[in-house]
CSV table of C-alpha atoms and ligand atoms in Angstrom, one decimal:
chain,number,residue,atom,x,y,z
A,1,UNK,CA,11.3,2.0,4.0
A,2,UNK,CA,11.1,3.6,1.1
A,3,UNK,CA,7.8,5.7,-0.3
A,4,UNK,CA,7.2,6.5,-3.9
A,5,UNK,CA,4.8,9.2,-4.2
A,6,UNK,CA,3.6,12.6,-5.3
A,7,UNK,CA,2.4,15.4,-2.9
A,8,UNK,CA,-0.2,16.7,-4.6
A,9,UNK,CA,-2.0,13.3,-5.0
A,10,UNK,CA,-5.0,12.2,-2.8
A,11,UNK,CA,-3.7,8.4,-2.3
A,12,UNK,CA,-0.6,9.7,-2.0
A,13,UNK,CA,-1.7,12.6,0.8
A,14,UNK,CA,-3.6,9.8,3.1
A,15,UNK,CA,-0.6,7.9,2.9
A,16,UNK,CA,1.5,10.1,4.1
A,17,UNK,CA,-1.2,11.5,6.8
A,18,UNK,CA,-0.6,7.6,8.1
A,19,UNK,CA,3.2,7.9,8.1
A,20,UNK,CA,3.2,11.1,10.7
A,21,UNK,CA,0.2,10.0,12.2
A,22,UNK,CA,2.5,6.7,13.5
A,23,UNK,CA,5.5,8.8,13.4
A,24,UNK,CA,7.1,6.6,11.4
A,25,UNK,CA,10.5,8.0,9.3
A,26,UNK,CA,10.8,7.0,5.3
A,27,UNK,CA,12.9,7.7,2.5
A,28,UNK,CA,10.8,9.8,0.1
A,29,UNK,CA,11.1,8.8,-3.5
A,30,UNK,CA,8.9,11.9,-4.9
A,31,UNK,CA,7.8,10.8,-8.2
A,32,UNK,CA,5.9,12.6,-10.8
A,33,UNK,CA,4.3,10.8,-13.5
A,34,UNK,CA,4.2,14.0,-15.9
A,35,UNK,CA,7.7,13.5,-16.4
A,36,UNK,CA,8.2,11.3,-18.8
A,37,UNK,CA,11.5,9.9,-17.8
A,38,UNK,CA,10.5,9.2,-14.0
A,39,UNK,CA,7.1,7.5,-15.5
A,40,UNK,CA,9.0,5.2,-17.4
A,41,UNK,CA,11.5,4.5,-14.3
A,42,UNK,CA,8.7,4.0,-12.4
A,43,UNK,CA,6.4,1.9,-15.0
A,44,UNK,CA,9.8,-0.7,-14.7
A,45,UNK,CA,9.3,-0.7,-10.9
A,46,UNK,CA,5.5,-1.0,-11.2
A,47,UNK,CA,4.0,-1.6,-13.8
A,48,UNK,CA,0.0,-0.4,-13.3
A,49,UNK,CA,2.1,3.0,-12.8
A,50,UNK,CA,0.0,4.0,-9.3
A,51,UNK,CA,1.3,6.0,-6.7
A,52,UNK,CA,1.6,5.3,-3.7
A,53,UNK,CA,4.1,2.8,-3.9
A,54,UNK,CA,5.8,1.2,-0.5
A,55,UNK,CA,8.9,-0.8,-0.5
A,56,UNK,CA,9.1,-2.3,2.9
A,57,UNK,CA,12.5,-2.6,4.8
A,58,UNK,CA,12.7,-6.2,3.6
A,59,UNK,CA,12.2,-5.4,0.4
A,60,UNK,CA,8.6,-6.0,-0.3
A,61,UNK,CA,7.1,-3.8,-2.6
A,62,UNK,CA,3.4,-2.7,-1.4
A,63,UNK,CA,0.8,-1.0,-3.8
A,64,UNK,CA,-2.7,0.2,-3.0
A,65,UNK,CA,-2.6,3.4,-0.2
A,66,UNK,CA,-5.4,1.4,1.9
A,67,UNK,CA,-2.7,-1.8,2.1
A,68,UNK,CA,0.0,0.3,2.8
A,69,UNK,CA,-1.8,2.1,5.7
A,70,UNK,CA,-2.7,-0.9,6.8
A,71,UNK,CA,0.8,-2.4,6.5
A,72,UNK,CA,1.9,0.6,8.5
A,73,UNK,CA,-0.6,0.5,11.6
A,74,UNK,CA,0.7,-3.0,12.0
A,75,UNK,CA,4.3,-2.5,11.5
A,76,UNK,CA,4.7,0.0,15.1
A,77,UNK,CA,2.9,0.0,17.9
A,78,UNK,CA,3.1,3.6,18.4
A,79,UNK,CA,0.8,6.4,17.3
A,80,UNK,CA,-2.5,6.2,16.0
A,81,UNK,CA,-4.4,3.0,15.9
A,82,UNK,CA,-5.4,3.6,12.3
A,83,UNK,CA,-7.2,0.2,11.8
A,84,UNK,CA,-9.3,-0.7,15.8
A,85,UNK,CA,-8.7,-3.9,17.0
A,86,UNK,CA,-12.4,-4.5,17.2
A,87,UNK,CA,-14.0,-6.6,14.8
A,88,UNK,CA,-17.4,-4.3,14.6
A,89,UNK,CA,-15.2,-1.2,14.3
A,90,UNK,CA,-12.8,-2.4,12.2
A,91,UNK,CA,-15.4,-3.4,9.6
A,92,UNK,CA,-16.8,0.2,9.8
A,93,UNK,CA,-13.2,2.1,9.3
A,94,UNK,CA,-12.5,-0.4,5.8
A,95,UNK,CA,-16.0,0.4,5.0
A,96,UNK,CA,-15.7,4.0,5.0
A,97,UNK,CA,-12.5,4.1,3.4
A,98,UNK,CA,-14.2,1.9,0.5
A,99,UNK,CA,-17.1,4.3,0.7
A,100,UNK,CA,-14.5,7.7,-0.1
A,101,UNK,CA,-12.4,5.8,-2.4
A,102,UNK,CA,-14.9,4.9,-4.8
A,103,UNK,CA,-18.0,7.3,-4.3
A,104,UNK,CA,-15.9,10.7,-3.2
A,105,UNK,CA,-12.5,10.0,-4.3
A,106,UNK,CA,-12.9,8.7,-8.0
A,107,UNK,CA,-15.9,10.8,-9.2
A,108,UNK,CA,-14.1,13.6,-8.1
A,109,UNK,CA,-10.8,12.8,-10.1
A,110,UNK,CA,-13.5,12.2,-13.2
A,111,UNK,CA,-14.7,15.9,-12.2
A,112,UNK,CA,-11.9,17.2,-12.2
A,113,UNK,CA,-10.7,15.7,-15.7
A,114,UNK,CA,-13.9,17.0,-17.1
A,115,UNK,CA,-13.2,20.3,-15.9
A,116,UNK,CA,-9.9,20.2,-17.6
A,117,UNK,CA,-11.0,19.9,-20.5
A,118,UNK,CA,-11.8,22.2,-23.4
A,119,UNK,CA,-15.7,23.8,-23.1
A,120,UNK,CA,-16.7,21.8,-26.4
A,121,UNK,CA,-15.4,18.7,-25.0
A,122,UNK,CA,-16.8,18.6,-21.5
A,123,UNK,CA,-19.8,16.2,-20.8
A,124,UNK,CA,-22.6,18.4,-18.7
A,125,UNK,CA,-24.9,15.0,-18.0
A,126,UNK,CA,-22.4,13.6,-17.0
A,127,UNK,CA,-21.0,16.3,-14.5
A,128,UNK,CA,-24.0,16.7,-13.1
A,129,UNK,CA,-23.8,12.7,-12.5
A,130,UNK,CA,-20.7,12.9,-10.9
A,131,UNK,CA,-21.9,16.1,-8.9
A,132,UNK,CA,-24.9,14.2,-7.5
A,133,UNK,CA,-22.6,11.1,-6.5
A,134,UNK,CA,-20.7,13.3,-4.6
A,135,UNK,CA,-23.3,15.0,-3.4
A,136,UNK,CA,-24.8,11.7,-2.0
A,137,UNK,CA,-21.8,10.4,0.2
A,138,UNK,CA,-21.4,14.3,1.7
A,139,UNK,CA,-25.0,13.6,3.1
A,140,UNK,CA,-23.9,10.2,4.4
A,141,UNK,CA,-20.4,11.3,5.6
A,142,UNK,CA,-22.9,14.4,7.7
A,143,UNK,CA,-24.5,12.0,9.2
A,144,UNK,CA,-21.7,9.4,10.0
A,145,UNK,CA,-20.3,13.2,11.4
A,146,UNK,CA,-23.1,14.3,13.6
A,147,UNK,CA,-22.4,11.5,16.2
A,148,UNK,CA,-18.7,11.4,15.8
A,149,UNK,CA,-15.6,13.7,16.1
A,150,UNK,CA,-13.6,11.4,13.7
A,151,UNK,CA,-15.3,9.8,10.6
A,152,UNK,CA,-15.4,6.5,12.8
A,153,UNK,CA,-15.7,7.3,16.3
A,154,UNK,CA,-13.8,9.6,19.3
A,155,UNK,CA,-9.9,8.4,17.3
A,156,UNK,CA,-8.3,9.3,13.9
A,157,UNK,CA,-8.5,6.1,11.4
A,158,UNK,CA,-7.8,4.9,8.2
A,159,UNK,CA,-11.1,6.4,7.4
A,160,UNK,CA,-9.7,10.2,7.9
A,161,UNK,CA,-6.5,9.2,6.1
A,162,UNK,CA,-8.7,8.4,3.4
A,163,UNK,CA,-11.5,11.8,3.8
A,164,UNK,CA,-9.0,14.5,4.7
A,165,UNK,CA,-7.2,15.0,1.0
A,166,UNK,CA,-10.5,14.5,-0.9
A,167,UNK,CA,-12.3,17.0,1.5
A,168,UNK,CA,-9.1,19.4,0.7
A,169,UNK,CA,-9.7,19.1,-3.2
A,170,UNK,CA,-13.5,19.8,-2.5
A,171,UNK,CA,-14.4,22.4,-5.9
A,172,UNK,CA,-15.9,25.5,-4.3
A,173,UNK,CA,-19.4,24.0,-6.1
A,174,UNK,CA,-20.1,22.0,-3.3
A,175,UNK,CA,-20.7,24.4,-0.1
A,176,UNK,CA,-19.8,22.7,3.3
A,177,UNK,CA,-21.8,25.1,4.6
A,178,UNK,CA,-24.4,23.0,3.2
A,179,UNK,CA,-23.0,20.3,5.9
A,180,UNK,CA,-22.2,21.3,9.6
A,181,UNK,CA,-20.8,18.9,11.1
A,182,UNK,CA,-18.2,18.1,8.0
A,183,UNK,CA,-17.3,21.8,8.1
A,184,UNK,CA,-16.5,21.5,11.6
A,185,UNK,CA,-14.4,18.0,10.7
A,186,UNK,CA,-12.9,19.7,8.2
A,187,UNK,CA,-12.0,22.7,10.4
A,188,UNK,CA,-10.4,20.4,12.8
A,189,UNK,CA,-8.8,18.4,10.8
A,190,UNK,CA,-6.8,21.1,9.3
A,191,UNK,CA,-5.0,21.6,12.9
A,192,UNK,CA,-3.8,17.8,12.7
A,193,UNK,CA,-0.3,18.0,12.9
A,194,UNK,CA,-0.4,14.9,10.4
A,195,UNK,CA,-2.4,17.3,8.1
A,196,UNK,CA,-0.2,20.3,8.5
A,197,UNK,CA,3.0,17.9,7.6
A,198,UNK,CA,0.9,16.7,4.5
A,199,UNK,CA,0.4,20.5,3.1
A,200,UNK,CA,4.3,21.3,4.0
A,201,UNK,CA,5.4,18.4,1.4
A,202,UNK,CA,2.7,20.1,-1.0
A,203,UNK,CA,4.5,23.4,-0.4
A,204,UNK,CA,8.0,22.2,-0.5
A,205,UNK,CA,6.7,21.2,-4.6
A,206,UNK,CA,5.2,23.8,-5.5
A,207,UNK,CA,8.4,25.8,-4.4
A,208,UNK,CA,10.3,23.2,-6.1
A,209,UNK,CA,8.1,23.8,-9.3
A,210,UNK,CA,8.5,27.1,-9.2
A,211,UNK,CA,11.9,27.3,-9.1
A,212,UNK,CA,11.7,25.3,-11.9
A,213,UNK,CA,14.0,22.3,-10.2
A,214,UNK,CA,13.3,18.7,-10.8
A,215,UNK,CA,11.0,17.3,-8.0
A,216,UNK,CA,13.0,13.9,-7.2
B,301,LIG,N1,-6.3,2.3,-5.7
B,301,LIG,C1,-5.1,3.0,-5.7
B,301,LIG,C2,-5.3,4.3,-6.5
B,301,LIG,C3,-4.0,4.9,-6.8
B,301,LIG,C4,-4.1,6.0,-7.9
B,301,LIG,O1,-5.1,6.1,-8.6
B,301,LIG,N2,-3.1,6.9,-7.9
B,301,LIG,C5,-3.2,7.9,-8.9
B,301,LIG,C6,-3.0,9.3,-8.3
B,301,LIG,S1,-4.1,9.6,-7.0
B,301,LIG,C7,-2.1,7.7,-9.9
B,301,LIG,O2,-1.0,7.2,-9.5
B,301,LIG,N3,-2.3,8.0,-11.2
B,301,LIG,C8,-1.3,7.8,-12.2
B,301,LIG,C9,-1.4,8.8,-13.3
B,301,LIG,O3,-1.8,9.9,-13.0
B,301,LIG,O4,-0.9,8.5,-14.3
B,301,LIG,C10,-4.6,3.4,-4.3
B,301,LIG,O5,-5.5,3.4,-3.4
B,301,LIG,O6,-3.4,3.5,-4.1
């Protein structure tokens, strides 16, 4: 199998929790769209452009991290069960993985564009919009958290693959002191070995970048 991806991106960081969580072994095709020559190699390959990109061992190429993660939990037996066999809980792991994706993941990708940009050109209604989205599935995800160790129940999901990278690229803004029991997730799941493997490929780039060496 091969994996196109960069470490520093979220879809990109849940995949790769899913590929240590099932121990599985891949040929990393590190790819960073700021470079113009690898975006255009990789524009040919896929056209949307999107990291993660899977190409299966028979060839197939698989876009879309919660597909892949899904394609993964199927392919081996071994691991994690990232996506329960139970209908009922199944259904509640795709739903919260929906849930970070669009209300935790996205607005704070919009966020952080905002922020990026020059004072005179940033939008304040409309951080404080994507601020109060946010805001809203941290209260929901505190409460999903108060009965559960993982997002979706006493095992690590599809659902964590999904939380874990966006809780990581939290702004300082939003306090998770504020939220107990998603402190205490997040304090846990920092001692995932999956986790810890995810911020050593985020280290091995930044040292990369630093050195000022090409990163694929
Ligand atoms: N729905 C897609 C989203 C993938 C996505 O948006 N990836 C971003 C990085 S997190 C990307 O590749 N952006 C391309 C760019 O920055 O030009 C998934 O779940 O894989």
């Amino acid at each position: 199998m091969e994996l196109y991806y960069y470490p520093l991106f979220r879809h990109s960081q849940k995949v790769l929790l899913a590929m240590f969580e099932k121990q599985l072994s891949f040929l990393p095709r590190v790819t960073d769209l700021h470079d113009p020559l690898q975006r255009r190699a990789f524009a040919e390959l896929q056209p949307l452009c999107r990291l993660p990109l899977l190409i299966s061992n028979d060839g197939r190429q698989l876009p879309e991290s919660s597909i892949i993660v899904e394609y993964l939990d199927q392919l081996v037996d071994v691991g994690s069960k990232l996506l329960p066999d139970a209908p009922q809980q199944q259904l509640q792991v795709r739903l919260y993985d929906r849930l970070i994706d669009n209300y935790l993941s996205y607005p704070l990708l919009q966020l952080e564009q905002q922020l990026r940009l020059p004072k005179e050109l940033q939008q304040p209604l409309l951080q404080r919009q994507l601020e109060n989205r946010i805001h809203t599935l941290l209260a929901q995800l505190e409460q999903q958290l108060e009965q559960h160790h993982w997002l979706c129940g006493e095992s690590f999901t599809l659902a964590d693959c999904a939380l874990i990278p966006s809780l990581a690229a939290l702004p300082t803004r939003f306090n998770l002191l504020d939220f107990p029991a998603l402190g205490s997730y997040w304090l846990h799941a920092q001692l995932r070995g999956s986790w810890m493997l995810v911020q050593d490929e985020v280290e091995q780039l930044l040292q990369l970048q630093q050195n000022g060496q090409r990163t694929s």
